[in-house]
Amino acid sequence: MRRPRHLSAEEKALWDRVADRTTPMDPQRKREEPIASQPAKPKPKKTPVEPFEMGPTSMSRRADDLLPPVNDRLTTAPLNMDHKSFGKMKRGKLKPEARIDLHGMTMAEAHPELVAFILGSQSLGRRLVLVITGKGRDRDDGGPIPTRHGVLRHQVPQWLALPPLSQAILQVTPAHLRHGGHGAYYVYLRKRR
């Protein structure tokens, strides 16, 4: 025969909260008072549940996308390079010294290529390179788990912000339309020491 399991203090507090919010089926019956083995804890404040919607109307807002778009994050990033050069770069006036095209690659193929390209470019003394990711295809089939539009376009800035690439990079910004627009990034490299 199984021994009865006793409730922990947290479980007991949860049960008491549930019991306080219910209406008894038989109002004549008195509620049994529990044996006080521990001092009663003060009741926490009730936090209201924010209203939410389900169905097709709620899907239009994309509440599942918690991060702001990549271009917004990059344009609001702090400026780490010369202001004048940055302005020229954003207007497409600076010509990239080298470029890598990651179109059609998987993430497993693209990451080592990107690492080798950025570190190799820095060792050759290049300052401005272009990383082309493409805009990506819309593969969202309407399933319960949304998929991002352009996997590499979202992943490349994250790779550039992490070691070993972060130590080589001074600034990352979306490319001008003449160099690929939203499907490419300018990567301004630090001088090699």
CSV table of C-alpha atoms in Angstrom, one decimal:
chain,number,residue,atom,x,y,z
A,1,MET,CA,0.0,0.0,0.0
A,2,ARG,CA,1.2,3.5,-0.9
A,3,ARG,CA,2.0,5.9,1.8
A,4,PRO,CA,0.2,9.2,1.6
A,5,ARG,CA,2.2,12.1,0.2
A,6,HIS,CA,2.2,15.3,2.3
A,7,LEU,CA,2.0,18.7,0.6
A,8,SER,CA,5.0,21.0,0.7
A,9,ALA,CA,4.6,24.6,2.0
A,10,GLU,CA,4.3,25.9,-1.6
A,11,GLU,CA,1.7,23.3,-2.6
A,12,LYS,CA,-0.3,24.1,0.5
A,13,ALA,CA,-0.2,27.8,-0.2
A,14,LEU,CA,-1.3,27.2,-3.8
A,15,TRP,CA,-4.2,24.9,-2.6
A,16,ASP,CA,-5.3,27.5,-0.1
A,17,ARG,CA,-5.4,30.2,-2.8
A,18,VAL,CA,-7.5,27.9,-5.0
A,19,ALA,CA,-9.8,27.0,-2.2
A,20,ASP,CA,-10.4,30.7,-1.3
A,21,ARG,CA,-11.5,31.5,-4.8
A,22,THR,CA,-14.0,28.7,-5.2
A,23,THR,CA,-17.6,28.7,-4.1
A,24,PRO,CA,-18.7,25.6,-2.0
A,25,MET,CA,-21.2,23.2,-3.5
A,26,ASP,CA,-22.8,22.7,-0.1
A,27,PRO,CA,-22.8,26.1,1.8
A,28,GLN,CA,-24.0,24.5,5.0
A,29,ARG,CA,-20.8,22.4,5.3
A,30,LYS,CA,-18.0,24.0,7.2
A,31,ARG,CA,-14.6,24.0,5.8
A,32,GLU,CA,-12.0,22.1,7.8
A,33,GLU,CA,-9.3,24.3,9.2
A,34,PRO,CA,-5.9,23.0,8.5
A,35,ILE,CA,-3.5,22.3,11.3
A,36,ALA,CA,-1.1,25.2,11.5
A,37,SER,CA,2.4,23.7,11.5
A,38,GLN,CA,4.1,26.7,10.1
A,39,PRO,CA,3.4,30.4,10.5
A,40,ALA,CA,1.1,31.7,7.8
A,41,LYS,CA,2.9,33.7,5.0
A,42,PRO,CA,1.5,37.0,3.9
A,43,LYS,CA,-0.6,36.7,0.8
A,44,PRO,CA,1.1,38.1,-2.3
A,45,LYS,CA,-0.6,40.8,-4.3
A,46,LYS,CA,-2.8,39.6,-7.1
A,47,THR,CA,-1.4,40.6,-10.4
A,48,PRO,CA,-4.0,41.1,-13.1
A,49,VAL,CA,-3.8,39.0,-16.2
A,50,GLU,CA,-3.5,41.2,-19.3
A,51,PRO,CA,-6.2,40.6,-21.9
A,52,PHE,CA,-5.2,38.5,-24.9
A,53,GLU,CA,-6.8,37.4,-28.1
A,54,MET,CA,-6.8,34.1,-30.0
A,55,GLY,CA,-7.6,33.3,-33.6
A,56,PRO,CA,-6.9,35.0,-36.9
A,57,THR,CA,-7.2,38.6,-35.6
A,58,SER,CA,-4.4,38.0,-33.1
A,59,MET,CA,-2.0,36.6,-35.7
A,60,SER,CA,-1.8,39.9,-37.6
A,61,ARG,CA,0.3,41.5,-34.8
A,62,ARG,CA,3.1,38.9,-34.8
A,63,ALA,CA,3.3,38.9,-31.0
A,64,ASP,CA,5.7,35.9,-31.3
A,65,ASP,CA,8.4,38.1,-32.7
A,66,LEU,CA,10.0,39.5,-29.5
A,67,LEU,CA,13.1,41.1,-31.1
A,68,PRO,CA,12.9,44.2,-33.2
A,69,PRO,CA,13.8,43.8,-36.9
A,70,VAL,CA,17.5,43.3,-37.6
A,71,ASN,CA,17.9,46.6,-39.5
A,72,ASP,CA,16.4,48.5,-36.5
A,73,ARG,CA,18.8,46.9,-34.1
A,74,LEU,CA,21.8,47.7,-36.3
A,75,THR,CA,20.8,51.3,-37.0
A,76,THR,CA,20.3,52.0,-33.3
A,77,ALA,CA,23.6,50.3,-32.3
A,78,PRO,CA,26.2,52.8,-30.9
A,79,LEU,CA,28.6,54.3,-33.3
A,80,ASN,CA,32.1,52.9,-32.9
A,81,MET,CA,33.8,54.4,-35.9
A,82,ASP,CA,34.5,57.8,-37.4
A,83,HIS,CA,31.2,59.7,-37.9
A,84,LYS,CA,32.3,61.1,-41.4
A,85,SER,CA,33.3,57.6,-42.7
A,86,PHE,CA,30.1,56.1,-41.2
A,87,GLY,CA,28.0,58.6,-43.1
A,88,LYS,CA,29.8,57.8,-46.4
A,89,MET,CA,29.5,54.1,-45.8
A,90,LYS,CA,25.7,54.3,-45.1
A,91,ARG,CA,25.2,56.4,-48.3
A,92,GLY,CA,27.1,53.8,-50.4
A,93,LYS,CA,30.0,56.2,-51.1
A,94,LEU,CA,32.7,53.9,-49.8
A,95,LYS,CA,33.5,51.0,-52.0
A,96,PRO,CA,33.9,47.6,-50.2
A,97,GLU,CA,37.3,46.1,-50.6
A,98,ALA,CA,36.0,42.5,-50.7
A,99,ARG,CA,32.7,40.7,-50.6
A,100,ILE,CA,31.4,37.3,-49.7
A,101,ASP,CA,28.1,35.9,-51.0
A,102,LEU,CA,26.3,33.5,-48.7
A,103,HIS,CA,23.3,32.9,-51.0
A,104,GLY,CA,22.1,29.3,-51.0
A,105,MET,CA,24.3,28.2,-48.1
A,106,THR,CA,23.0,26.5,-45.0
A,107,MET,CA,23.9,27.9,-41.6
A,108,ALA,CA,26.4,25.1,-41.1
A,109,GLU,CA,28.1,26.0,-44.4
A,110,ALA,CA,27.9,29.8,-44.0
A,111,HIS,CA,29.3,30.2,-40.5
A,112,PRO,CA,32.8,28.8,-41.2
A,113,GLU,CA,33.0,30.7,-44.5
A,114,LEU,CA,32.1,33.9,-42.8
A,115,VAL,CA,34.6,33.4,-40.0
A,116,ALA,CA,37.4,32.7,-42.5
A,117,PHE,CA,36.4,35.6,-44.7
A,118,ILE,CA,36.3,38.2,-41.9
A,119,LEU,CA,39.5,37.1,-40.1
A,120,GLY,CA,41.3,36.7,-43.4
A,121,SER,CA,40.2,40.2,-44.5
A,122,GLN,CA,41.4,41.7,-41.3
A,123,SER,CA,44.8,40.0,-41.6
A,124,LEU,CA,45.1,41.4,-45.2
A,125,GLY,CA,44.5,44.9,-43.8
A,126,ARG,CA,41.0,45.5,-45.4
A,127,ARG,CA,38.7,47.9,-43.6
A,128,LEU,CA,35.4,47.6,-45.4
A,129,VAL,CA,33.9,44.4,-46.6
A,130,LEU,CA,30.4,43.4,-47.8
A,131,VAL,CA,28.6,40.3,-46.5
A,132,ILE,CA,25.7,39.3,-48.8
A,133,THR,CA,23.1,37.2,-47.2
A,134,GLY,CA,20.2,37.7,-49.5
A,135,LYS,CA,16.7,38.7,-48.3
A,136,GLY,CA,15.6,35.1,-47.8
A,137,ARG,CA,12.4,33.3,-48.9
A,138,ASP,CA,9.1,33.5,-47.0
A,139,ARG,CA,8.9,29.9,-45.8
A,140,ASP,CA,6.2,30.5,-43.2
A,141,ASP,CA,3.6,27.8,-43.9
A,142,GLY,CA,1.1,29.1,-41.3
A,143,GLY,CA,2.0,26.4,-38.8
A,144,PRO,CA,1.9,26.8,-35.0
A,145,ILE,CA,5.6,27.7,-34.9
A,146,PRO,CA,6.5,30.7,-37.1
A,147,THR,CA,9.7,30.7,-39.1
A,148,ARG,CA,11.8,33.8,-39.8
A,149,HIS,CA,12.0,35.4,-43.2
A,150,GLY,CA,15.7,35.0,-44.2
A,151,VAL,CA,17.5,32.8,-41.8
A,152,LEU,CA,21.0,34.0,-42.7
A,153,ARG,CA,19.9,37.6,-42.8
A,154,HIS,CA,19.0,37.3,-39.1
A,155,GLN,CA,21.8,35.0,-38.1
A,156,VAL,CA,24.8,36.8,-39.6
A,157,PRO,CA,24.6,39.9,-37.4
A,158,GLN,CA,24.6,37.7,-34.3
A,159,TRP,CA,27.6,35.7,-35.5
A,160,LEU,CA,29.4,39.0,-36.1
A,161,ALA,CA,28.7,40.2,-32.6
A,162,LEU,CA,30.2,37.0,-31.0
A,163,PRO,CA,33.8,35.9,-30.6
A,164,PRO,CA,36.0,35.3,-32.6
A,165,LEU,CA,34.6,37.9,-35.0
A,166,SER,CA,33.6,40.5,-32.5
A,167,GLN,CA,37.2,41.4,-31.8
A,168,ALA,CA,37.8,42.1,-35.5
A,169,ILE,CA,34.8,44.2,-36.2
A,170,LEU,CA,34.3,47.9,-35.5
A,171,GLN,CA,30.8,48.5,-37.0
A,172,VAL,CA,28.1,46.5,-38.8
A,173,THR,CA,25.3,48.3,-40.7
A,174,PRO,CA,22.8,47.4,-43.5
A,175,ALA,CA,24.2,48.0,-47.0
A,176,HIS,CA,23.1,50.8,-49.3
A,177,LEU,CA,20.8,49.7,-52.2
A,178,ARG,CA,23.6,49.9,-54.7
A,179,HIS,CA,25.4,47.2,-52.7
A,180,GLY,CA,22.5,44.9,-51.9
A,181,GLY,CA,20.2,46.8,-49.5
A,182,HIS,CA,18.5,44.7,-46.9
A,183,GLY,CA,20.1,41.6,-48.3
A,184,ALA,CA,23.6,42.7,-47.4
A,185,TYR,CA,25.7,44.2,-44.6
A,186,TYR,CA,28.7,46.5,-44.5
A,187,VAL,CA,31.3,45.2,-42.0
A,188,TYR,CA,33.9,47.8,-41.0
A,189,LEU,CA,36.9,46.1,-39.6
A,190,ARG,CA,39.4,47.2,-37.0
A,191,LYS,CA,43.0,47.8,-38.0
A,192,ARG,CA,45.2,44.8,-37.3
A,193,ARG,CA,47.6,45.3,-34.4
